[in-house]
Structure formats: C-alpha cells, structure tokens
Short mmCIF file of C-alpha atoms in Angstrom, two decimals:
data_model
loop_
_atom_site.label_atom_id
_atom_site.label_comp_id
_atom_site.label_asym_id
_atom_site.label_seq_id
_atom_site.Cartn_x
_atom_site.Cartn_y
_atom_site.Cartn_z
CA UNK A 700 65.25 11.94 127.96
CA UNK A 701 67.11 12.40 124.79
CA UNK A 702 70.80 11.39 124.16
CA UNK A 703 72.14 14.89 124.67
CA UNK A 704 70.44 15.32 128.02
CA UNK A 705 71.50 11.88 129.06
CA UNK A 706 75.14 12.60 128.25
CA UNK A 707 75.10 15.96 130.01
CA UNK A 708 73.39 14.68 133.18
CA UNK A 709 75.13 11.32 133.52
CA UNK A 710 78.52 11.95 131.89
CA UNK A 711 80.14 13.37 135.07
CA UNK A 712 79.33 10.10 136.98
CA UNK A 713 81.02 8.06 134.32
CA UNK A 714 84.10 10.39 134.49
CA UNK A 715 84.07 9.90 138.25
CA UNK A 716 83.94 6.11 137.77
CA UNK A 717 86.97 6.29 135.49
CA UNK A 718 88.85 8.41 138.10
CA UNK A 719 87.83 5.89 140.85
CA UNK A 720 89.01 2.92 138.74
CA UNK A 721 92.40 4.58 138.20
CA UNK A 722 92.66 5.27 141.92
CA UNK A 723 91.71 1.63 142.74
CA UNK A 724 94.57 0.31 140.60
CA UNK A 725 97.16 2.12 142.74
CA UNK A 726 99.10 -0.21 145.07
CA UNK A 727 98.09 -0.25 148.69
CA UNK A 728 94.88 -0.46 150.46
CA UNK A 729 92.02 1.83 149.44
CA UNK A 730 90.21 3.70 152.19
CA UNK A 731 86.63 2.63 152.80
CA UNK A 732 85.23 5.95 151.55
CA UNK A 733 86.94 5.43 148.17
CA UNK A 734 85.68 1.84 147.93
CA UNK A 735 82.12 2.93 148.77
CA UNK A 736 82.28 5.68 146.12
CA UNK A 737 83.61 3.15 143.56
CA UNK A 738 80.65 0.90 144.36
CA UNK A 739 78.11 3.76 144.05
CA UNK A 740 79.44 5.01 140.75
CA UNK A 741 79.71 1.49 139.39
CA UNK A 742 76.05 0.71 140.21
CA UNK A 743 74.97 4.04 138.69
CA UNK A 744 76.90 3.34 135.57
CA UNK A 745 75.49 -0.18 135.24
CA UNK A 746 71.97 1.35 135.57
CA UNK A 747 72.86 3.95 132.93
CA UNK A 748 74.09 1.09 130.66
CA UNK A 749 70.77 -0.70 131.01
CA UNK A 750 68.92 2.53 130.19
CA UNK A 751 71.27 3.29 127.24
CA UNK A 752 70.77 -0.18 125.79
CA UNK A 753 67.06 0.31 125.77
CA UNK A 754 66.93 3.88 124.63
CA UNK A 755 70.02 4.26 122.40
CA UNK A 756 70.94 0.91 120.89
CA UNK A 757 73.86 1.03 118.52
CA UNK A 758 75.12 4.39 119.89
CA UNK A 759 78.78 4.62 120.76
CA UNK A 760 77.86 5.59 124.35
CA UNK A 761 76.61 2.03 124.90
CA UNK A 762 80.08 0.70 124.02
CA UNK A 763 81.71 3.17 126.45
CA UNK A 764 79.37 2.19 129.23
CA UNK A 765 79.95 -1.49 128.56
CA UNK A 766 83.66 -1.03 128.92
CA UNK A 767 83.26 1.01 132.02
CA UNK A 768 80.95 -1.53 133.61
CA UNK A 769 83.26 -4.41 132.70
CA UNK A 770 86.29 -2.66 134.11
CA UNK A 771 84.31 -1.67 137.19
CA UNK A 772 83.15 -5.14 137.78
CA UNK A 773 86.61 -6.52 137.47
CA UNK A 774 87.94 -3.89 139.92
CA UNK A 775 85.24 -4.62 142.47
CA UNK A 776 84.97 -8.41 142.27
CA UNK A 777 88.31 -9.66 141.09
CA UNK A 778 89.92 -9.40 144.60
CA UNK A 779 87.30 -11.70 146.03
CA UNK A 780 88.86 -15.08 146.55
CA UNK A 781 87.23 -18.26 147.73
CA UNK A 782 89.23 -19.60 150.61
CA UNK A 783 88.74 -23.26 151.62
CA UNK A 784 90.21 -22.43 155.00
CA UNK A 785 87.46 -19.95 155.64
CA UNK A 786 84.85 -22.68 156.15
CA UNK A 787 87.08 -24.46 158.65
CA UNK A 788 87.79 -21.27 160.46
CA UNK A 789 84.17 -20.40 160.65
CA UNK A 790 83.26 -23.88 161.96
CA UNK A 791 85.94 -23.89 164.56
CA UNK A 792 85.95 -20.28 165.76
CA UNK A 793 83.56 -17.93 163.99
CA UNK A 794 80.38 -19.88 164.66
CA UNK A 795 81.10 -20.23 168.33
CA UNK A 796 81.86 -16.48 168.59
CA UNK A 797 78.44 -15.84 167.05
CA UNK A 798 76.83 -18.22 169.54
CA UNK A 799 78.46 -16.53 172.57
CA UNK A 800 77.56 -13.13 171.12
CA UNK A 801 73.84 -13.94 171.44
CA UNK A 802 73.32 -14.90 175.13
CA UNK A 803 69.49 -14.66 175.00
CA UNK A 804 69.16 -16.96 172.03
CA UNK A 805 71.66 -19.35 173.67
CA UNK A 806 69.59 -19.41 176.92
CA UNK A 807 66.40 -20.14 174.97
CA UNK A 808 68.16 -22.96 173.12
CA UNK A 809 69.57 -24.49 176.34
CA UNK A 810 66.06 -24.35 177.95
CA UNK A 811 64.42 -25.86 174.91
CA UNK A 812 66.91 -28.70 175.01
CA UNK A 813 67.10 -29.25 178.80
CA UNK A 814 63.44 -28.77 179.80
CA UNK A 815 62.06 -31.87 178.04
CA UNK A 816 65.02 -33.98 179.39
CA UNK A 817 64.36 -32.80 182.92
CA UNK A 818 60.61 -33.34 182.66
CA UNK A 819 61.12 -36.86 181.28
CA UNK A 820 63.62 -37.64 184.14
CA UNK A 821 61.15 -36.33 186.75
CA UNK A 822 58.34 -38.38 185.23
CA UNK A 823 60.59 -41.53 185.08
CA UNK A 824 61.51 -41.03 188.74
CA UNK A 825 57.93 -40.42 189.78
CA UNK A 826 56.35 -43.33 187.87
CA UNK A 827 59.04 -45.81 186.63
CA UNK A 828 56.49 -48.35 185.38
CA UNK A 829 54.80 -45.88 183.07
CA UNK A 830 58.08 -44.49 181.90
CA UNK A 831 59.29 -47.96 180.82
CA UNK A 832 56.22 -48.32 178.62
#
C-alpha cells in the first residue's frame, strides 16, 4: 500500500478519532457506545501508527498519528485511578459476593474440606488406638 492509498483509506478513521476525542472532553458521562467507539478508533489508529512507522518513516503522517495516539491514550487511561480502598472493599464484600454467586464451586469446596475431616473422625471413633498412632 502506498502513502496516498493509506491516507485515503485510513484518514476517515483518524478524523473519527479526533471527533471522538473532542466529544470525550465534554463534561458529563459518556454513553457506553461512544466509549466503545473511542476504543475501537484508538486501537485502529495505533495499528496505523505502527504500520506508518515501518512503511513511511519521516513522513508527517507519522507525527500526526503519534499525536492522535498520545491524545487517545490520555483520554482513555487518564481517568483510571488506583484506589487503595478498592482492595479492602473487594476483600470484605466483593470476594464473598463472588463466592456466593458460584454455589456449585462452593459445594465442591465444602465437600473437599469436610469429607477428609469426617472420614478421619469416623476412623478415630472406629479404631482409636490406630488413630492415635
């Protein structure tokens, strides 16, 4: 693919990313569809950047794609905050909700824990001398 074809075929996707980035900066919560579209156009642009770096090094289009990729990355990942309270919340609530949400796995775990204890107790009651060692 030559540079002209690359620009004609992929240029509209870059324009779409620029529009999505402008929309993402608006105050308020973005709808999921817009967020997913931003992610798709961002990934496509990053792939185009990798291609352009290989095929057209030194061309101004590489600079444009680098700026778009950087702006897109900041828009997507800058809102992600690490929250120390999230670990505590997961350990105290989230984990247990996950455990209760899987009753089959919970039943297997209880059986795997209780069965050997019950068998050892039955053996100790049946033959106390052997159980003591």
